[in-house]
Amino acid sequence: MRLHHILVLVLLGFVFNYASADETQLKKSIQVHFPESEIESLRKTPYLGLYEVVVGGEIFYTDEQAKYFFLGHVVDTQTRVSLTSERMQQIKDARRIAIDTLPLELGIKAVKGNGKRMLIVYSDPHCPYCKKLEEELANVTDVTIYTLLYPILRNSMPTATAIWCSADRLKAWDDFMLRGITPTGKDCETPLNTLLQSGQKHRVTGTPTLIFADGSVVSGLIPAAEIEKRLNNTGKN
């Protein structure tokens, strides 16, 4: 009986190593098609023998030899639920950005109340949802907010430049975002290209993008109540 157990364990070891070797080769085969991107995850799905691949925060599927790529949603016909959407939400919820990799020294810093909590926001001055976010943030206190100018929309660069070149950047930002007052700062040397590179590095594809103290990321506008909840759940800084 003992010998039988040993043989089973040895056999399982061979199977495990073979599977790992297959996935390693599969990853290499996929990577050829994405020379400038990292394959964030690769895992076998329980349906059709397909493998789920995550690149750039997006999901697609492939066969065991990476001969074909499949784009779209896998839907459970019994529940009518998109398994792909569920998985995408899991990936978003698990996403983290290391705070020490962000250029906070280039942010427009606002200390509200005791400032013990922390929030970082990539924001475009001409983004309507960013303006709505500023209205929500007006109702949040006891937080230090670092606004990283991220002028990705058309004609946003001149406005971002004028805000950065203002004598009081925070006032210029608040005046423009909350009161519609055009900034009057003159041309000067700015870190805007550095901020754009930072956002691209961290896959910030839209504004606003909020980053909390634990590195968790929210893409898009959320209300003050949700911001408060997340600030409290991620601890005080």
Short mmCIF file of C-alpha atoms in Angstrom, two decimals:
data_model
loop_
_atom_site.label_atom_id
_atom_site.label_comp_id
_atom_site.label_asym_id
_atom_site.label_seq_id
_atom_site.Cartn_x
_atom_site.Cartn_y
_atom_site.Cartn_z
CA MET A 1 0.00 0.00 0.00
CA ARG A 2 2.80 2.40 0.87
CA LEU A 3 4.52 1.72 -2.47
CA HIS A 4 1.24 2.40 -4.24
CA HIS A 5 0.99 5.80 -2.54
CA ILE A 6 4.54 6.65 -3.52
CA LEU A 7 3.92 5.72 -7.14
CA VAL A 8 0.76 7.85 -7.19
CA LEU A 9 2.66 10.85 -5.79
CA VAL A 10 5.45 10.40 -8.34
CA LEU A 11 2.92 10.16 -11.17
CA LEU A 12 1.12 13.30 -9.95
CA GLY A 13 4.47 15.07 -9.86
CA PHE A 14 5.11 14.22 -13.48
CA VAL A 15 1.63 15.40 -14.48
CA PHE A 16 2.08 18.68 -12.57
CA ASN A 17 5.47 19.35 -14.11
CA TYR A 18 4.17 18.55 -17.57
CA ALA A 19 1.24 20.96 -17.12
CA SER A 20 3.56 23.68 -15.84
CA ALA A 21 5.90 23.18 -18.78
CA ASP A 22 2.94 23.42 -21.17
CA GLU A 23 1.75 26.68 -19.63
CA THR A 24 5.28 28.08 -19.69
CA GLN A 25 5.56 27.34 -23.40
CA LEU A 26 2.07 28.66 -24.02
CA LYS A 27 2.95 31.92 -22.30
CA LYS A 28 6.04 32.27 -24.47
CA SER A 29 3.96 31.64 -27.60
CA ILE A 30 1.47 34.34 -26.59
CA GLN A 31 4.18 36.80 -25.56
CA VAL A 32 5.50 36.83 -29.14
CA HIS A 33 2.33 38.67 -30.15
CA PHE A 34 2.71 41.29 -27.39
CA PRO A 35 6.39 42.28 -27.45
CA GLU A 36 5.79 45.55 -25.60
CA SER A 37 3.25 44.33 -23.05
CA GLU A 38 3.37 42.05 -20.05
CA ILE A 39 1.11 39.02 -19.80
CA GLU A 40 -0.46 39.71 -16.43
CA SER A 41 -2.04 36.31 -15.98
CA LEU A 42 -2.62 33.04 -17.79
CA ARG A 43 -4.94 30.35 -16.50
CA LYS A 44 -6.93 27.47 -17.86
CA THR A 45 -10.70 27.92 -17.84
CA PRO A 46 -13.21 25.17 -17.04
CA TYR A 47 -14.86 25.60 -20.43
CA LEU A 48 -13.91 24.36 -23.90
CA GLY A 49 -10.30 23.78 -22.89
CA LEU A 50 -9.61 27.49 -23.37
CA TYR A 51 -7.02 29.55 -21.54
CA GLU A 52 -7.79 32.99 -20.18
CA VAL A 53 -5.14 35.60 -20.93
CA VAL A 54 -4.95 39.05 -19.34
CA VAL A 55 -2.89 41.71 -21.10
CA GLY A 56 -3.19 45.43 -20.40
CA GLY A 57 -6.09 44.78 -18.07
CA GLU A 58 -8.09 43.16 -20.88
CA ILE A 59 -9.21 39.55 -21.24
CA PHE A 60 -9.10 37.29 -24.25
CA TYR A 61 -9.00 33.52 -24.71
CA THR A 62 -6.73 31.15 -26.59
CA ASP A 63 -6.33 27.45 -27.30
CA GLU A 64 -3.57 25.31 -25.80
CA GLN A 65 -1.19 26.07 -28.68
CA ALA A 66 -2.00 29.80 -29.01
CA LYS A 67 -2.98 29.26 -32.62
CA TYR A 68 -6.17 31.28 -32.22
CA PHE A 69 -7.24 34.23 -30.07
CA PHE A 70 -10.90 34.60 -29.08
CA LEU A 71 -12.31 38.00 -28.15
CA GLY A 72 -15.69 38.55 -26.52
CA HIS A 73 -17.78 37.31 -23.61
CA VAL A 74 -18.31 33.80 -22.31
CA VAL A 75 -21.93 33.64 -21.08
CA ASP A 76 -23.42 30.98 -18.81
CA THR A 77 -26.63 29.98 -20.61
CA GLN A 78 -28.23 28.79 -17.37
CA THR A 79 -27.76 32.02 -15.41
CA ARG A 80 -27.40 34.37 -18.41
CA VAL A 81 -24.39 35.84 -16.61
CA SER A 82 -21.27 36.96 -18.47
CA LEU A 83 -18.42 35.03 -16.88
CA THR A 84 -16.02 37.37 -18.65
CA SER A 85 -17.61 40.43 -17.01
CA GLU A 86 -17.44 38.78 -13.59
CA ARG A 87 -13.78 38.00 -14.12
CA MET A 88 -13.05 41.55 -15.32
CA GLN A 89 -14.60 42.92 -12.13
CA GLN A 90 -12.43 40.58 -10.06
CA ILE A 91 -9.34 41.85 -11.88
CA LYS A 92 -10.35 45.48 -11.33
CA ASP A 93 -11.03 44.89 -7.63
CA ALA A 94 -7.65 43.21 -7.21
CA ARG A 95 -5.70 45.87 -9.08
CA ARG A 96 -3.09 47.73 -7.04
CA ILE A 97 -0.62 50.53 -7.77
CA ALA A 98 2.31 50.93 -5.38
CA ILE A 99 2.05 54.39 -3.85
CA ASP A 100 5.83 54.83 -3.79
CA THR A 101 5.90 54.53 -7.60
CA LEU A 102 3.70 57.59 -8.04
CA PRO A 103 5.19 61.09 -8.50
CA LEU A 104 3.38 62.64 -5.55
CA GLU A 105 5.94 65.46 -5.42
CA LEU A 106 4.45 66.62 -8.75
CA GLY A 107 0.90 66.59 -7.47
CA ILE A 108 -1.25 69.56 -6.52
CA LYS A 109 -1.52 68.94 -2.80
CA ALA A 110 -4.65 69.78 -0.80
CA VAL A 111 -4.77 69.11 2.94
CA LYS A 112 -8.30 69.04 4.31
CA GLY A 113 -9.02 68.81 8.05
CA ASN A 114 -6.36 66.73 9.79
CA GLY A 115 -5.17 65.35 6.44
CA LYS A 116 -4.51 61.90 7.90
CA ARG A 117 -6.11 59.93 5.10
CA MET A 118 -4.71 59.94 1.57
CA LEU A 119 -6.13 60.01 -1.94
CA ILE A 120 -4.35 60.37 -5.28
CA VAL A 121 -6.29 61.40 -8.39
CA TYR A 122 -5.21 61.46 -12.02
CA SER A 123 -7.37 64.25 -13.40
CA ASP A 124 -7.88 66.17 -16.65
CA PRO A 125 -9.05 69.79 -16.29
CA HIS A 126 -11.47 69.44 -19.22
CA CYS A 127 -12.92 66.12 -18.10
CA PRO A 128 -16.58 66.71 -17.03
CA TYR A 129 -16.51 63.75 -14.66
CA CYS A 130 -13.38 65.15 -13.01
CA LYS A 131 -15.29 68.36 -12.31
CA LYS A 132 -18.13 66.38 -10.80
CA LEU A 133 -15.59 64.49 -8.69
CA GLU A 134 -14.26 67.79 -7.34
CA GLU A 135 -17.81 68.62 -6.24
CA GLU A 136 -17.96 65.30 -4.41
CA LEU A 137 -14.53 65.84 -2.83
CA ALA A 138 -15.74 69.18 -1.44
CA ASN A 139 -17.79 67.07 0.98
CA VAL A 140 -14.84 64.95 2.12
CA THR A 141 -12.52 66.09 4.92
CA ASP A 142 -9.59 64.78 7.00
CA VAL A 143 -7.75 63.80 3.84
CA THR A 144 -4.68 64.82 1.88
CA ILE A 145 -5.42 64.83 -1.85
CA TYR A 146 -2.69 64.72 -4.48
CA THR A 147 -4.05 65.74 -7.88
CA LEU A 148 -1.83 64.53 -10.70
CA LEU A 149 -2.55 66.62 -13.79
CA TYR A 150 -3.28 64.25 -16.65
CA PRO A 151 -4.21 66.28 -19.75
CA ILE A 152 -5.21 63.55 -22.17
CA LEU A 153 -8.23 65.25 -23.71
CA ARG A 154 -8.04 67.57 -26.67
CA ASN A 155 -6.99 71.13 -25.76
CA SER A 156 -6.33 70.16 -22.13
CA MET A 157 -2.58 70.72 -22.26
CA PRO A 158 -2.75 74.57 -22.38
CA THR A 159 -5.17 74.66 -19.43
CA ALA A 160 -3.07 72.21 -17.42
CA THR A 161 0.00 74.29 -18.21
CA ALA A 162 -1.71 77.50 -17.05
CA ILE A 163 -2.79 75.82 -13.80
CA TRP A 164 0.70 74.47 -13.11
CA CYS A 165 2.30 77.84 -13.90
CA SER A 166 -0.04 79.75 -11.58
CA ALA A 167 1.37 81.33 -8.42
CA ASP A 168 -1.14 79.31 -6.37
CA ARG A 169 -1.72 76.00 -8.17
CA LEU A 170 -4.31 74.69 -5.73
CA LYS A 171 -6.39 77.86 -5.97
CA ALA A 172 -6.09 77.87 -9.77
CA TRP A 173 -7.23 74.23 -9.87
CA ASP A 174 -10.19 74.80 -7.54
CA ASP A 175 -11.19 77.99 -9.32
CA PHE A 176 -11.26 76.29 -12.70
CA MET A 177 -12.83 72.99 -11.65
CA LEU A 178 -15.43 74.33 -9.22
CA ARG A 179 -16.05 77.89 -10.38
CA GLY A 180 -15.13 77.91 -14.07
CA ILE A 181 -12.50 80.63 -13.64
CA THR A 182 -9.87 80.40 -16.38
CA PRO A 183 -6.32 80.10 -15.01
CA THR A 184 -4.00 82.97 -15.87
CA GLY A 185 -0.64 81.29 -15.33
CA LYS A 186 1.97 82.00 -18.01
CA ASP A 187 4.06 79.45 -19.85
CA CYS A 188 6.72 77.85 -17.70
CA GLU A 189 8.56 74.55 -17.41
CA THR A 190 6.10 71.86 -16.36
CA PRO A 191 6.24 68.15 -15.40
CA LEU A 192 3.20 67.34 -17.52
CA ASN A 193 5.03 64.95 -19.83
CA THR A 194 6.42 63.14 -16.80
CA LEU A 195 2.90 62.87 -15.38
CA LEU A 196 1.59 61.54 -18.68
CA GLN A 197 4.34 58.92 -18.76
CA SER A 198 3.51 57.95 -15.18
CA GLY A 199 -0.14 57.45 -16.04
CA GLN A 200 0.69 55.40 -19.11
CA LYS A 201 3.06 53.24 -17.06
CA HIS A 202 0.27 52.49 -14.60
CA ARG A 203 -2.36 51.91 -17.32
CA VAL A 204 -4.40 54.99 -16.48
CA THR A 205 -6.59 55.13 -19.58
CA GLY A 206 -9.23 57.60 -18.42
CA THR A 207 -10.01 60.29 -15.93
CA PRO A 208 -10.70 60.56 -13.13
CA THR A 209 -8.69 57.65 -11.78
CA LEU A 210 -8.58 57.43 -7.99
CA ILE A 211 -5.86 55.61 -6.03
CA PHE A 212 -6.26 54.95 -2.32
CA ALA A 213 -3.66 54.40 0.41
CA ASP A 214 -3.61 50.61 -0.08
CA GLY A 215 -2.98 51.08 -3.80
CA SER A 216 -6.52 50.10 -4.80
CA VAL A 217 -7.75 51.78 -7.95
CA VAL A 218 -11.13 53.14 -9.02
CA SER A 219 -11.54 54.27 -12.60
CA GLY A 220 -14.30 56.83 -12.97
CA LEU A 221 -16.52 59.03 -10.86
CA ILE A 222 -17.78 57.76 -7.51
CA PRO A 223 -19.85 59.67 -4.92
CA ALA A 224 -18.51 61.16 -1.68
CA ALA A 225 -20.10 58.38 0.41
CA GLU A 226 -18.20 55.71 -1.53
CA ILE A 227 -14.97 57.75 -1.31
CA GLU A 228 -15.42 58.00 2.48
CA LYS A 229 -16.02 54.27 2.74
CA ARG A 230 -12.89 53.44 0.79
CA LEU A 231 -10.76 55.97 2.66
CA ASN A 232 -11.82 54.42 5.96
CA ASN A 233 -11.31 50.84 4.74
CA THR A 234 -7.80 51.50 3.47
CA GLY A 235 -6.55 52.89 6.77
CA LYS A 236 -5.27 56.27 7.82
CA ASN A 237 -2.03 57.85 6.65
#
